[in-house]
Coordinates of C-alpha atoms in Angstrom, one line a residue:
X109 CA -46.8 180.9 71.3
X110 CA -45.3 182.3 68.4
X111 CA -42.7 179.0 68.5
X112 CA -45.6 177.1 68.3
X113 CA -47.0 179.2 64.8
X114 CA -43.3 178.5 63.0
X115 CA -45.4 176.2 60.5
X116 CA -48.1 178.2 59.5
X117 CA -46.2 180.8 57.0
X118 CA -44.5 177.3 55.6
X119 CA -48.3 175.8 55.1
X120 CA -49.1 178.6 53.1
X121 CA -46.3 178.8 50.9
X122 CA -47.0 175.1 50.1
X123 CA -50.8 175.8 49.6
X124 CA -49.6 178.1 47.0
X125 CA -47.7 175.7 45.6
X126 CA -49.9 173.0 45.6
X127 CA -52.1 175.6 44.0
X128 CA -49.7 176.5 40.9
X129 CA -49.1 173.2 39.6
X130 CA -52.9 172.3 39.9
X131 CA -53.8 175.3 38.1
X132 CA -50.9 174.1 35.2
X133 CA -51.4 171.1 35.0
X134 CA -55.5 171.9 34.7
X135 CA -54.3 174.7 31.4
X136 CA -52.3 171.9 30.1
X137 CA -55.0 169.5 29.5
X138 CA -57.7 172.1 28.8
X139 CA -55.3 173.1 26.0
X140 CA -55.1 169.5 24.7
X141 CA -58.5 168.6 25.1
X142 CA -58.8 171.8 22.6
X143 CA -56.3 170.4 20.6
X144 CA -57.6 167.2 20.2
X145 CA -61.3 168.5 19.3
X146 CA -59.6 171.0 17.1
X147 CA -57.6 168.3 14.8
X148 CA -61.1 165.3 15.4
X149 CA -63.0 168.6 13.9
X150 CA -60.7 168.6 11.0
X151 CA -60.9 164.9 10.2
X152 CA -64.3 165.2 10.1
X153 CA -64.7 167.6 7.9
X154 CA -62.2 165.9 5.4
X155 CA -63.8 162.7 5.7
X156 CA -67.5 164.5 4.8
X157 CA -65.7 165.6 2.0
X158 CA -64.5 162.6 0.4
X159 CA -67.7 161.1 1.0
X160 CA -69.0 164.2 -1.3
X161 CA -66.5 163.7 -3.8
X162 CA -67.1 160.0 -3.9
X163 CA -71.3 160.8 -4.7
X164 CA -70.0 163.3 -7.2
X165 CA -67.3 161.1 -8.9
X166 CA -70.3 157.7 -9.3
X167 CA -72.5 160.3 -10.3
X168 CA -70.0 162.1 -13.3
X169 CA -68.9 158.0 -13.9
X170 CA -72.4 157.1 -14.8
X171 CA -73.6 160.1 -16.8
X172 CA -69.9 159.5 -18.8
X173 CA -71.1 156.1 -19.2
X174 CA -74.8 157.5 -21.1
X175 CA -73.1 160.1 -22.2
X176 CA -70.3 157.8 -24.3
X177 CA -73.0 156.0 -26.0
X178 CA -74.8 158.7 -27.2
X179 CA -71.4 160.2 -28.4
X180 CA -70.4 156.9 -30.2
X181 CA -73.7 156.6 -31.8
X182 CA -73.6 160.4 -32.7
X183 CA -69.5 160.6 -34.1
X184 CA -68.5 157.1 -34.2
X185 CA -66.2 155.1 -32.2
X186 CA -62.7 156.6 -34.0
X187 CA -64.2 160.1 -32.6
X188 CA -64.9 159.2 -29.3
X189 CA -61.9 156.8 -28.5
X190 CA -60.2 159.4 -26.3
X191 CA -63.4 159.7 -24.4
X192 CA -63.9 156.0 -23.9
X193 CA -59.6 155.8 -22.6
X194 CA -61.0 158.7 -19.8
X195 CA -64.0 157.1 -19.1
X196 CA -62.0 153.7 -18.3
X197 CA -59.2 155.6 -16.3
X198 CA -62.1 157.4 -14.4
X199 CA -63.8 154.0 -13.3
X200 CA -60.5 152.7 -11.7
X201 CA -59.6 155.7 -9.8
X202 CA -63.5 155.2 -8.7
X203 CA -62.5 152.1 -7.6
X204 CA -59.5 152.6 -6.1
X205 CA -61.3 155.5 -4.2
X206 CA -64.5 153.3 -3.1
X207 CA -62.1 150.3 -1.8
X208 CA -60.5 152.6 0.4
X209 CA -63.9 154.3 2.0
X210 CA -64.4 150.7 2.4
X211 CA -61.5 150.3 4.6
X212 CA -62.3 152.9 6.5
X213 CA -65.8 151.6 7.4
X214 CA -65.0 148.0 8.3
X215 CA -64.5 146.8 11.5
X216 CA -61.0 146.6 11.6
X217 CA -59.4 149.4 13.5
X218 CA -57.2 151.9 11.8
X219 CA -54.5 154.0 12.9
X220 CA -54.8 158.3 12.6
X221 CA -52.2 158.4 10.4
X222 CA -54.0 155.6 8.0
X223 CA -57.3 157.1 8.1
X224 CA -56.2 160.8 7.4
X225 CA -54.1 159.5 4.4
X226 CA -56.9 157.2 2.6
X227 CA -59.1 160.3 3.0
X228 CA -57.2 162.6 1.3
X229 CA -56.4 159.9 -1.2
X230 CA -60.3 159.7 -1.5
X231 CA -60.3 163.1 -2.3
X232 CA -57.6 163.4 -4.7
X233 CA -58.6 160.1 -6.8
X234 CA -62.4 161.5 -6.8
X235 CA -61.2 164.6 -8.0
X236 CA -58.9 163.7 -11.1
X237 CA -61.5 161.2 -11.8
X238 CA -64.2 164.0 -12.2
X239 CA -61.5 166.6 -13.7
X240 CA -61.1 164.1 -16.4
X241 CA -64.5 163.2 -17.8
X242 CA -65.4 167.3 -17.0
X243 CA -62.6 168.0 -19.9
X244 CA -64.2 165.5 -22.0
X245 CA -67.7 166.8 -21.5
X246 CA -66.6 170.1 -22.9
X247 CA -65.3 168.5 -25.5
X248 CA -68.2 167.1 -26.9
X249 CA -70.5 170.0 -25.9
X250 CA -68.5 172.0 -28.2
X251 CA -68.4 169.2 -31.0
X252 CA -72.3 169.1 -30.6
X253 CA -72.5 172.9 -31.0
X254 CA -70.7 173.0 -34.0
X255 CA -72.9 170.2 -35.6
X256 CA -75.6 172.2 -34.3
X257 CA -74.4 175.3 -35.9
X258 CA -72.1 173.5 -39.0
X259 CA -74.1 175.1 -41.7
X260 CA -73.7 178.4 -40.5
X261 CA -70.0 177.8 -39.4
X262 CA -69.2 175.9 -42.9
X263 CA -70.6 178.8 -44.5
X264 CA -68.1 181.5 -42.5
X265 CA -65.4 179.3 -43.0
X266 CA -66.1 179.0 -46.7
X267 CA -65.8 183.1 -46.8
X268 CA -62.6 182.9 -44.8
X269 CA -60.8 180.3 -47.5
X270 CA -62.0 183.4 -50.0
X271 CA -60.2 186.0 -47.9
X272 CA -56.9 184.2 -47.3
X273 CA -56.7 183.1 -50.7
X274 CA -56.4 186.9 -51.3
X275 CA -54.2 187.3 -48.7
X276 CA -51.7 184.3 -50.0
X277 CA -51.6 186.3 -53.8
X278 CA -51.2 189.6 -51.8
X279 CA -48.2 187.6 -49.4
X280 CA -46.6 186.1 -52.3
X281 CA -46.7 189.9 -54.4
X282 CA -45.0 190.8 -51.1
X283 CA -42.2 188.6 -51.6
X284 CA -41.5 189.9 -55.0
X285 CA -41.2 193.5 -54.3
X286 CA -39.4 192.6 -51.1
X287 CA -36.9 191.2 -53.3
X288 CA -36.2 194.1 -55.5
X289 CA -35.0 195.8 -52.5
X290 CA -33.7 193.4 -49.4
X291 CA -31.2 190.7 -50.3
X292 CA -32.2 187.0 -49.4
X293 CA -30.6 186.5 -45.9
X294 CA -33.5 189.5 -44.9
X295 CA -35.9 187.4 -46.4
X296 CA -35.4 184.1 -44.9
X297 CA -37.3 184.1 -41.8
X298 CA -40.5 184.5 -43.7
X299 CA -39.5 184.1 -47.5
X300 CA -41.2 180.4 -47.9
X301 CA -44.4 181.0 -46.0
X302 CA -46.5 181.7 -49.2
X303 CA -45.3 177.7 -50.3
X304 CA -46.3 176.5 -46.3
X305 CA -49.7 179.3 -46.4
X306 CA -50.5 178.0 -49.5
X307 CA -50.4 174.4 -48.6
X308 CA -52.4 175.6 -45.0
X309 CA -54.6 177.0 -47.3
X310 CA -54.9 174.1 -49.9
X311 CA -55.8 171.8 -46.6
X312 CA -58.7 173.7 -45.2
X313 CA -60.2 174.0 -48.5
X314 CA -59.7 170.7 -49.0
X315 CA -62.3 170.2 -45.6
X316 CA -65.0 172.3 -46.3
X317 CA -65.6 170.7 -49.9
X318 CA -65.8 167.8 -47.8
X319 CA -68.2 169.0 -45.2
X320 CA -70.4 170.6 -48.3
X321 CA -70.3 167.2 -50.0
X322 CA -71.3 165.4 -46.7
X323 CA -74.1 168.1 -45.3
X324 CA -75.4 167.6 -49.7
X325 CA -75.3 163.9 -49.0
X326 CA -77.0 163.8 -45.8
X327 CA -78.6 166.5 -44.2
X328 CA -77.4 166.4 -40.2
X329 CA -74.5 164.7 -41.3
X330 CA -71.9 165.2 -38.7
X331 CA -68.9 167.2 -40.2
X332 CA -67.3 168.4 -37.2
X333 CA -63.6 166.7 -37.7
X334 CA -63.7 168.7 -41.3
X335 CA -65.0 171.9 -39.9
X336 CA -61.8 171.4 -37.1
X337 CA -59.7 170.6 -40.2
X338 CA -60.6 173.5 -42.2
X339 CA -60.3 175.9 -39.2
X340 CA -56.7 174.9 -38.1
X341 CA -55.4 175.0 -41.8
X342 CA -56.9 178.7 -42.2
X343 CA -55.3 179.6 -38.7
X344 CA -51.9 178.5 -40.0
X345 CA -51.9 180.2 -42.8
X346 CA -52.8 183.1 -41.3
X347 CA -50.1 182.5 -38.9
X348 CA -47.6 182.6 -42.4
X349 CA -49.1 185.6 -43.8
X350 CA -49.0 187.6 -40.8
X351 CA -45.3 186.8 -40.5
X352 CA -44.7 188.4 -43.7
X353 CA -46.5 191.5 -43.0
X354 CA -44.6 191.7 -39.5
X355 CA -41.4 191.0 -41.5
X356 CA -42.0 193.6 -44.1
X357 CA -43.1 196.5 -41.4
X358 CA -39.4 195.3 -39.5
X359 CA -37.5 195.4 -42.8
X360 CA -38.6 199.2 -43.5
X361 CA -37.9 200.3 -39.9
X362 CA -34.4 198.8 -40.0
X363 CA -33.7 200.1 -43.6
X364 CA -34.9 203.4 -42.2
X365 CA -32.6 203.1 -39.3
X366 CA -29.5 202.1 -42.0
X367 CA -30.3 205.3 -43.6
X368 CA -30.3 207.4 -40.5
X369 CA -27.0 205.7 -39.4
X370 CA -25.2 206.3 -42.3
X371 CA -25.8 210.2 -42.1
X372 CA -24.4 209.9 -39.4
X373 CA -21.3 208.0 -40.5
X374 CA -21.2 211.0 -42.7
X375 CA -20.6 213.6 -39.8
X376 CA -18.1 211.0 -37.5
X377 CA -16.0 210.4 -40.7
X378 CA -16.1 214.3 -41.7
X379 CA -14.8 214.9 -37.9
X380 CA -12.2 212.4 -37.8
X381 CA -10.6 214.2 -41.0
X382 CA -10.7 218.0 -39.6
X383 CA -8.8 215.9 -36.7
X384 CA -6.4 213.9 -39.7
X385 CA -5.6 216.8 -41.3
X386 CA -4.5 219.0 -38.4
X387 CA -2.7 216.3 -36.5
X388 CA 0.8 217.2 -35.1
X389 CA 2.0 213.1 -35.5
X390 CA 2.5 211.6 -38.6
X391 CA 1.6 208.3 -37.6
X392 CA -1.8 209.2 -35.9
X393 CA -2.5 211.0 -38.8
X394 CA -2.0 207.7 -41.0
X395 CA -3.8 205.6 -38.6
X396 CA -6.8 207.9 -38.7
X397 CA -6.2 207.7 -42.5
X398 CA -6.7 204.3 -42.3
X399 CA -10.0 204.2 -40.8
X400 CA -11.1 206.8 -42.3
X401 CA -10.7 205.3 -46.1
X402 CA -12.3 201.9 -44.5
X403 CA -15.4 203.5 -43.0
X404 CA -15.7 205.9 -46.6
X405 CA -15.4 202.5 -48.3
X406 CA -18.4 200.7 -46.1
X407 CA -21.0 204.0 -46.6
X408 CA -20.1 203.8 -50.5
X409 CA -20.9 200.4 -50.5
X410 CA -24.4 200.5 -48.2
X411 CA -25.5 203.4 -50.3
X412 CA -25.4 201.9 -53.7
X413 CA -28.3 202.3 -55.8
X414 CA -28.2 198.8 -56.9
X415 CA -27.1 197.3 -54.1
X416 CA -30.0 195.1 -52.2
X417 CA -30.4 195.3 -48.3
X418 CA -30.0 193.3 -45.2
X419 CA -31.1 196.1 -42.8
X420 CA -29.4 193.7 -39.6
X421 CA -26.3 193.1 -41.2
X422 CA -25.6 196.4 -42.5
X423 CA -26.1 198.2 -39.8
X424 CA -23.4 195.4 -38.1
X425 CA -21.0 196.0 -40.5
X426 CA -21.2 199.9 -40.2
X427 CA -21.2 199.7 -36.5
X428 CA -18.0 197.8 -36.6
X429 CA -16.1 199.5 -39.0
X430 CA -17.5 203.1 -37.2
X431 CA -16.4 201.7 -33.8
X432 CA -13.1 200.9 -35.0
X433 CA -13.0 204.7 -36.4
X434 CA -14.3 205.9 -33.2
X435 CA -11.5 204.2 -31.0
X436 CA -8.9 205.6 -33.7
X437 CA -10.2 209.1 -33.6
X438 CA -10.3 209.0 -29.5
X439 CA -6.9 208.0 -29.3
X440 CA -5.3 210.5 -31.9
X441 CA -7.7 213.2 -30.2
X442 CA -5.7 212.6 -26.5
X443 CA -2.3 212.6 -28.3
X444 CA -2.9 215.9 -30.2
X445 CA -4.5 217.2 -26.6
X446 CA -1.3 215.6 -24.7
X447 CA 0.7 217.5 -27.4
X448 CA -1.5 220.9 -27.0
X449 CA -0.3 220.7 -23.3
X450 CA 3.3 219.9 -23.4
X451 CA 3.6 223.0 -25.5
X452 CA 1.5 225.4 -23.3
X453 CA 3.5 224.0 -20.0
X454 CA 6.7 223.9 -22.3
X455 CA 7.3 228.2 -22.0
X456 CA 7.2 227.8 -17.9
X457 CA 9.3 224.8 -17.6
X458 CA 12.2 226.2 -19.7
X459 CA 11.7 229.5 -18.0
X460 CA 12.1 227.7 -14.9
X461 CA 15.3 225.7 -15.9
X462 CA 16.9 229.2 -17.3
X463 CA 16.2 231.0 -14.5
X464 CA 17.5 228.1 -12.0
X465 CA 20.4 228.1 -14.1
X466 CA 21.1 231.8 -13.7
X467 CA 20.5 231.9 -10.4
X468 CA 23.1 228.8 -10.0
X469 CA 25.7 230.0 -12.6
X470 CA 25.7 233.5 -10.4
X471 CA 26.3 231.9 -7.4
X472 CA 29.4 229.4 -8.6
X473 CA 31.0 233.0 -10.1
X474 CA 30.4 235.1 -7.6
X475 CA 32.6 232.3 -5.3
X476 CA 35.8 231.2 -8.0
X477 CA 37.5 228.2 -6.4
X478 CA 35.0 227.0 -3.5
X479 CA 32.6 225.0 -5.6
X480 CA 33.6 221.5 -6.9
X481 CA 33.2 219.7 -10.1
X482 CA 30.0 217.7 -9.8
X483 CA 28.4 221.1 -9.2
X484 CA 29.7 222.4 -12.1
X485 CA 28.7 219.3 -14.1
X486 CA 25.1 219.3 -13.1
X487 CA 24.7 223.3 -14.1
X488 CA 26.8 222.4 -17.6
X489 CA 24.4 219.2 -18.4
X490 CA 21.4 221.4 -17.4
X491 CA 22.1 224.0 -19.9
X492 CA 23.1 221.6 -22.6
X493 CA 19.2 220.3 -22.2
X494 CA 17.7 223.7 -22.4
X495 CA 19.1 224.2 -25.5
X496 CA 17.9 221.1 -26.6
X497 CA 14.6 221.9 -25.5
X498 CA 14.5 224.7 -26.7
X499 CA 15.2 222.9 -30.6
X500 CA 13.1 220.0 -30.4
X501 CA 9.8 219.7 -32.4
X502 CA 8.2 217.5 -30.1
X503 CA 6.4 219.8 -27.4
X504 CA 5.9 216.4 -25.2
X505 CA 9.9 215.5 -25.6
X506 CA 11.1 219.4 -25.5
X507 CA 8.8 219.2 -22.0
X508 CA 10.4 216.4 -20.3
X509 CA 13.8 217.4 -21.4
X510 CA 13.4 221.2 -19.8
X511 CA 11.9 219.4 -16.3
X512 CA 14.9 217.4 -16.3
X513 CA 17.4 220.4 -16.9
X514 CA 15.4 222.2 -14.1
X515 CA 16.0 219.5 -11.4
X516 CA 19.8 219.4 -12.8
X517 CA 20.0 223.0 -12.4
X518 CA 18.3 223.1 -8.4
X519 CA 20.6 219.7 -7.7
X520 CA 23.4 221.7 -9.2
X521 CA 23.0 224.6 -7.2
X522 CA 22.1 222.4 -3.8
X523 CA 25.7 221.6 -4.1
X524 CA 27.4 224.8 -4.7
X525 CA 26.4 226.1 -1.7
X526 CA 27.2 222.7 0.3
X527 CA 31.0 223.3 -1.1
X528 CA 30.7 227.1 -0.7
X529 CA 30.1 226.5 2.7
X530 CA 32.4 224.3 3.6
X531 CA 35.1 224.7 1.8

């Protein structure tokens, strides 16, 4: 019986099998099914949304259109030409826009691909076209609440062409003191903008007559494009003036930075000659010297009382000329401290060399005959250096010189006791 089972645990298997892939192959299409509503869900939506940006573009097209005409009959065509060149650009880009939605209605089929690039080209063409005549909206909202409000604003910008006037005879008074103090190179970056303020000035003034004459003329008339006028010209010279102001507040911090450098200067120079005048080397000494009279000769010239200022160049030329002292003063300060050493390690290293000597002259006497000649070179040259050492001015030469008679006198005494030994 059980032969005649074999196949049953082989028809389960296979049931499970069978099972698997259906159950995989089911996940598979359920997931793109889902897929497929997921991305027809987002065409949807994009395509209701160009058809709302195409309402909203006709709609912003047509009220440009009333909205040009009242503007032209209100400024004038010179006025409104910008806003005629948006309008114009608008009404293609509607176009464009509408001939595509038409594509995508008609009966002839489109691919995916097509359809979800003409929306989005919808979209984008709708949008710039309302963008555009938005921006020019604003435009004339504001023009039509200054003409609204030009008395009033002509009135506050006549006041304003009284106050910078002021300021321009205060900026140029400025100038002139300035000048008493800073040379011209400080001055330059603002020293002609009374001239250019004055001229800003002369410009906006200019307008607002205008405007006056006009609203005298004609009540209502509109005097926006003099009201602009008279408002850009007061807001470069303000511009100009403030630039002085700003330049004089920056010329008395860097004078007063000058000043604080060259006290200073005062107390690196007065170090560097406590270090001249107690210098061991002749030649460091002049080299500080050097400096020193260079760096003495820059402060002299900074501090005279007639001199004029240029607070950015001064302080360049004393920074150089104090660098240059600085690097000086470090290098004679390490040669006097290199000499400072040799001479405290000179007193060990010729006690050393005497001692070795001793030691090694003792030994070569106390055997007469057994130790050779290069021996007795070596110990003879050793103490000919010690007493050079000993009478040399230079600690750093009299130091090398008793180190070499040292080695001499250990090499010397290294080869006594090799011949003493073998001899």
């Amino acid at each position: 019986m059980t032969g005649d089972l074999w196949w049953v645990p082989s028809a389960i298997l296979l049931a499970f099998v069978v099972l698997g892939v259906t159950l995989v192959v089911a996940s598979a299409r359920r997931r793109r099914r889902d897929r497929e509503q997921a991305e027809a869900a987002v065409v949807a939506e994009r395509a209701r949304a160009a058809a709302i940006a195409l309402v909203r573009a006709d709609d912003q097209v047509g009220a440009a259109t009333d909205e040009l005409g009242f503007a032209v009959a209100q400024f004038g065509e010179a006025a409104t030409r910008d806003f005629a060149t948006a309008l114009e650009l608008s009404r293609r880009q509607l176009r464009d826009a509408f001939a595509l939605q038409q594509k995508l209605d008609d009966s002839v089929p489109d691919t995916e691909s097509e359809r979800r690039r003409w929306t989005e080209q919808i979209i984008a063409l709708a949008a710039e076209s309302t963008t555009r005549l938005a921006e020019q909206d604003r435009v004339f909202t504001a023009r039509r609440g200054r003409e609204r409000d030009a008395p009033l604003l002509l009135e506050q910008l006549t006041r304003r062409v009284d106050r910078v006037t002021d300021r321009v005879a205060s900026g140029a008074a400025s100038i002139d003191r300035l000048r008493l103090s800073y040379a011209p190179t400080a001055l330059a970056a603002f020293s002609g903008n009374v001239a250019e303020a004055r001229t800003a000035l002369g410009q906006a003034k200019q307008a607002t007559d205008a405007a006056a004459a006009h609203l005298k003329a004609v009540p209502g008339y509109p005097i926006g494009d003099e009201l602009a006028a008279a408002e850009l010209g007061l807001f470069h010279a303000g511009k100009l003036l403030d630039a002085i102001e700003t330049g004089e507040d920056q010329l008395h911090v860097g004078q007063a930075t000058l000043n604080a450098a060259l006290d200073s200067a005062d107390a690196e120079i007065a170090e560097a000659r406590t270090l001249r005048d107690g210098h061991e080397e002749s030649v460091a000494a002049a080299e500080l010297n050097r400096v020193i009279t260079a760096a003495d000769a820059i402060v002299a010239e900074l501090r005279h009382p007639s001199r004029v200022s240029d607070p950015a160049a001064d302080l360049a030329r004393l920074r150089e000329v104090l660098d240059g002292l600085d690097v000086t003063r470090s290098e004679a300060r390490n040669q006097q401290l290199r000499l400072d050493n040799a001479r405290a390690a000179l007193a060990g290293a010729l006690l050393a060399a005497r001692s070795q000597g001793t030691v090694t002259r003792s030994f070569i006497a106390a055997h007469p005959g057994r130790v050779g000649a290069e021996a007795r070179t070596r110990l003879a040259e050793s103490e000919r250096l010690v007493a050079l050492a000993e009478a040399e001015a230079d600690p750093v030469t009299a130091l090398d010189t008793a180190r070499r008679a040292t080695t001499l006198a250990t090499d010397a005494d290294a080869l006594a006791r090799y011949d003493a030994r073998f001899d």
